[in-house]
């Protein structure tokens, strides 16, 4: 800004100087012309020219005499009085009759600009180089009483003297230009600091580089990313987001997000200013896991950004992890239990009590066989049956007993229910029951064996699949309401890395349009029940696009 201002002011100063110079030249020319016209009409000048019109060589020979003439001195005094460089009077041949320098009297006038006066009889202003230098001249023809041209009067101002007069104007212009540039530099510095603060201190080249880097980074991310401004207009969307949501990038950009994705509630973040993490959405017939955050600049929400992936991709990882954890849990429990049994068998063998060894082996075989046969007949889904077997061994390992009610039954799950999700729900219910029971044992020291039993009931006789877990543990914490217990991170067990179990149960129950019920037993413990409909009620009613109940503020 300072450099641009300096260049502009230099141009303006040059233009101003040229304008002043031209104005001064015109002013001096008009002044010289006025004096020349006045003298050309003077009887003194007319008579003087007529008296000397035939004296060319004679005039030149007698120039010393003429130099002392009173007329010459009078014109020289007038020249000094009007501030001119010269007043020259010539006859009709252009021979000098009056000149400020005596040695040049009687010689032809120089400059070549007498033609219009001596031939055409005009009065005019001209710029020409004479014997004294380049000058601005006012010329007027001298005529006798009959109108005949008898001579010319030339009044001139040297351009060198004019330059001296306008140089102060130039100095003033330059001084003012420097002053303005200085003020401009201060203002530019202030504006630059404000501008850099607004763009976080980045230079334009850095902003360009960062934009390219961001564009390349977003195009290589597997997660879909979209962002909106404060008016809810879609400002950016990467390639993965277009593929996941099946939308055209060029058509979607700079459009209202509500028009591009009617089911999205990302604009709610512009009002709430709160972030959402790992929420499940249903957009364009796609189930998504999303993280959403507002964009805040100087305390003001100026937009929002969301990253998301297809839930099916995460489900694959969850399924593998769930199966691995259940398998590891089962192996750990069986290893611990079998180690104890092997130690017992080893002791009995060393004591020679082979009958007791056979009896112990028979009991263990019968126990596992009965349990496996019961689960095989009761629970037709192998994942759920395997999970119950593992939890049974886990309960024995920690000194508890897990009982599956004899009347339980679970046929093959309907297509719309995912076995992994049911495993997650039932597994977390059982884990919570274990934790509650172990907390009661720790706090109360001695409790009846009946309180160490955790009962599980599974039923699918009606239109719903009912998963129920009953314990005699410490019960629901009084410091939390039932609604807050299902929020992520809320737990009475620890301050961090807990509070996920009930949150997941609630999320999954809501996803399948089911219900989670928590009831405190009269004496001890809690009964947790989850109801899952066997059929997709929304599909039956012909609703193609549903609002996911686990979206923020939209509880079914």
PDB file of N, CA and C in Angstrom, residues 453-486:
ATOM      1  N   UNK A 453     -25.667 -64.559  42.591  1.00  0.00           N
ATOM      2  CA  UNK A 453     -26.236 -65.139  41.377  1.00  0.00           C
ATOM      3  C   UNK A 453     -26.765 -64.021  40.477  1.00  0.00           C
ATOM      4  N   UNK A 454     -26.359 -64.024  39.215  1.00  0.00           N
ATOM      5  CA  UNK A 454     -26.870 -63.102  38.198  1.00  0.00           C
ATOM      6  C   UNK A 454     -27.734 -63.908  37.243  1.00  0.00           C
ATOM      7  N   UNK A 455     -28.977 -63.519  37.111  1.00  0.00           N
ATOM      8  CA  UNK A 455     -29.922 -64.263  36.300  1.00  0.00           C
ATOM      9  C   UNK A 455     -30.124 -63.568  34.950  1.00  0.00           C
ATOM     10  N   UNK A 456     -30.139 -64.387  33.908  1.00  0.00           N
ATOM     11  CA  UNK A 456     -30.344 -63.889  32.542  1.00  0.00           C
ATOM     12  C   UNK A 456     -31.560 -64.573  31.959  1.00  0.00           C
ATOM     13  N   UNK A 457     -32.414 -63.767  31.346  1.00  0.00           N
ATOM     14  CA  UNK A 457     -33.610 -64.307  30.699  1.00  0.00           C
ATOM     15  C   UNK A 457     -33.674 -63.765  29.274  1.00  0.00           C
ATOM     16  N   UNK A 458     -33.906 -64.689  28.333  1.00  0.00           N
ATOM     17  CA  UNK A 458     -34.025 -64.315  26.922  1.00  0.00           C
ATOM     18  C   UNK A 458     -35.335 -64.887  26.406  1.00  0.00           C
ATOM     19  N   UNK A 459     -36.138 -64.033  25.784  1.00  0.00           N
ATOM     20  CA  UNK A 459     -37.451 -64.482  25.331  1.00  0.00           C
ATOM     21  C   UNK A 459     -37.773 -63.851  23.982  1.00  0.00           C
ATOM     22  N   UNK A 460     -38.390 -64.646  23.103  1.00  0.00           N
ATOM     23  CA  UNK A 460     -38.847 -64.108  21.821  1.00  0.00           C
ATOM     24  C   UNK A 460     -40.236 -64.652  21.471  1.00  0.00           C
ATOM     25  N   UNK A 461     -41.040 -64.901  22.507  1.00  0.00           N
ATOM     26  CA  UNK A 461     -42.345 -65.515  22.282  1.00  0.00           C
ATOM     27  C   UNK A 461     -43.331 -64.556  21.615  1.00  0.00           C
ATOM     28  N   UNK A 462     -43.245 -63.279  21.925  1.00  0.00           N
ATOM     29  CA  UNK A 462     -44.194 -62.320  21.363  1.00  0.00           C
ATOM     30  C   UNK A 462     -43.649 -61.621  20.121  1.00  0.00           C
ATOM     31  N   UNK A 463     -44.012 -60.359  19.987  1.00  0.00           N
ATOM     32  CA  UNK A 463     -43.546 -59.551  18.859  1.00  0.00           C
ATOM     33  C   UNK A 463     -42.214 -58.877  19.149  1.00  0.00           C
ATOM     34  N   UNK A 464     -41.676 -59.129  20.343  1.00  0.00           N
ATOM     35  CA  UNK A 464     -40.425 -58.499  20.732  1.00  0.00           C
ATOM     36  C   UNK A 464     -39.452 -59.546  21.246  1.00  0.00           C
ATOM     37  N   UNK A 465     -38.192 -59.234  21.112  1.00  0.00           N
ATOM     38  CA  UNK A 465     -37.138 -60.009  21.762  1.00  0.00           C
ATOM     39  C   UNK A 465     -36.805 -59.298  23.063  1.00  0.00           C
ATOM     40  N   UNK A 466     -36.929 -60.022  24.176  1.00  0.00           N
ATOM     41  CA  UNK A 466     -36.734 -59.417  25.493  1.00  0.00           C
ATOM     42  C   UNK A 466     -35.451 -59.968  26.100  1.00  0.00           C
ATOM     43  N   UNK A 467     -34.548 -59.086  26.433  1.00  0.00           N
ATOM     44  CA  UNK A 467     -33.283 -59.438  27.078  1.00  0.00           C
ATOM     45  C   UNK A 467     -33.312 -58.868  28.479  1.00  0.00           C
ATOM     46  N   UNK A 468     -33.235 -59.736  29.489  1.00  0.00           N
ATOM     47  CA  UNK A 468     -33.374 -59.273  30.869  1.00  0.00           C
ATOM     48  C   UNK A 468     -32.227 -59.827  31.712  1.00  0.00           C
ATOM     49  N   UNK A 469     -31.615 -58.963  32.508  1.00  0.00           N
ATOM     50  CA  UNK A 469     -30.538 -59.350  33.416  1.00  0.00           C
ATOM     51  C   UNK A 469     -30.900 -58.836  34.802  1.00  0.00           C
ATOM     52  N   UNK A 470     -30.911 -59.764  35.776  1.00  0.00           N
ATOM     53  CA  UNK A 470     -31.322 -59.429  37.151  1.00  0.00           C
ATOM     54  C   UNK A 470     -30.164 -59.736  38.087  1.00  0.00           C
ATOM     55  N   UNK A 471     -29.776 -58.733  38.892  1.00  0.00           N
ATOM     56  CA  UNK A 471     -28.696 -58.951  39.863  1.00  0.00           C
ATOM     57  C   UNK A 471     -29.158 -58.508  41.241  1.00  0.00           C
ATOM     58  N   UNK A 472     -28.388 -58.885  42.249  1.00  0.00           N
ATOM     59  CA  UNK A 472     -28.668 -58.497  43.639  1.00  0.00           C
ATOM     60  C   UNK A 472     -27.511 -57.662  44.179  1.00  0.00           C
ATOM     61  N   UNK A 473     -27.002 -56.801  43.317  1.00  0.00           N
ATOM     62  CA  UNK A 473     -25.834 -56.009  43.675  1.00  0.00           C
ATOM     63  C   UNK A 473     -26.176 -54.721  44.396  1.00  0.00           C
ATOM     64  N   UNK A 474     -25.384 -53.679  44.098  1.00  0.00           N
ATOM     65  CA  UNK A 474     -25.495 -52.411  44.839  1.00  0.00           C
ATOM     66  C   UNK A 474     -26.635 -51.534  44.353  1.00  0.00           C
ATOM     67  N   UNK A 475     -27.281 -51.891  43.240  1.00  0.00           N
ATOM     68  CA  UNK A 475     -28.400 -51.105  42.749  1.00  0.00           C
ATOM     69  C   UNK A 475     -27.946 -49.874  41.965  1.00  0.00           C
ATOM     70  N   UNK A 476     -28.935 -49.097  41.518  1.00  0.00           N
ATOM     71  CA  UNK A 476     -28.641 -47.888  40.734  1.00  0.00           C
ATOM     72  C   UNK A 476     -28.078 -46.802  41.644  1.00  0.00           C
ATOM     73  N   UNK A 477     -27.083 -46.046  41.170  1.00  0.00           N
ATOM     74  CA  UNK A 477     -26.530 -44.961  41.994  1.00  0.00           C
ATOM     75  C   UNK A 477     -27.556 -43.858  42.203  1.00  0.00           C
ATOM     76  N   UNK A 478     -27.652 -43.386  43.428  1.00  0.00           N
ATOM     77  CA  UNK A 478     -28.643 -42.358  43.751  1.00  0.00           C
ATOM     78  C   UNK A 478     -28.262 -40.986  43.209  1.00  0.00           C
ATOM     79  N   UNK A 479     -26.954 -40.762  42.994  1.00  0.00           N
ATOM     80  CA  UNK A 479     -26.526 -39.425  42.555  1.00  0.00           C
ATOM     81  C   UNK A 479     -26.825 -39.141  41.094  1.00  0.00           C
ATOM     82  N   UNK A 480     -27.244 -40.170  40.314  1.00  0.00           N
ATOM     83  CA  UNK A 480     -27.560 -39.978  38.904  1.00  0.00           C
ATOM     84  C   UNK A 480     -29.002 -40.371  38.644  1.00  0.00           C
ATOM     85  N   UNK A 481     -29.643 -39.624  37.749  1.00  0.00           N
ATOM     86  CA  UNK A 481     -30.980 -40.004  37.321  1.00  0.00           C
ATOM     87  C   UNK A 481     -30.863 -41.117  36.279  1.00  0.00           C
ATOM     88  N   UNK A 482     -31.983 -41.823  36.046  1.00  0.00           N
ATOM     89  CA  UNK A 482     -31.951 -42.903  35.065  1.00  0.00           C
ATOM     90  C   UNK A 482     -31.620 -42.376  33.676  1.00  0.00           C
ATOM     91  N   UNK A 483     -32.084 -41.166  33.339  1.00  0.00           N
ATOM     92  CA  UNK A 483     -31.806 -40.605  32.016  1.00  0.00           C
ATOM     93  C   UNK A 483     -30.323 -40.280  31.848  1.00  0.00           C
ATOM     94  N   UNK A 484     -29.707 -39.744  32.904  1.00  0.00           N
ATOM     95  CA  UNK A 484     -28.301 -39.356  32.791  1.00  0.00           C
ATOM     96  C   UNK A 484     -27.358 -40.547  32.766  1.00  0.00           C
ATOM     97  N   UNK A 485     -27.800 -41.701  33.301  1.00  0.00           N
ATOM     98  CA  UNK A 485     -26.935 -42.880  33.307  1.00  0.00           C
ATOM     99  C   UNK A 485     -26.638 -43.387  31.896  1.00  0.00           C
ATOM    100  N   UNK A 486     -27.513 -43.065  30.947  1.00  0.00           N
ATOM    101  CA  UNK A 486     -27.297 -43.523  29.571  1.00  0.00           C
ATOM    102  C   UNK A 486     -26.495 -42.535  28.753  1.00  0.00           C
TER     103      UNK A 486
END
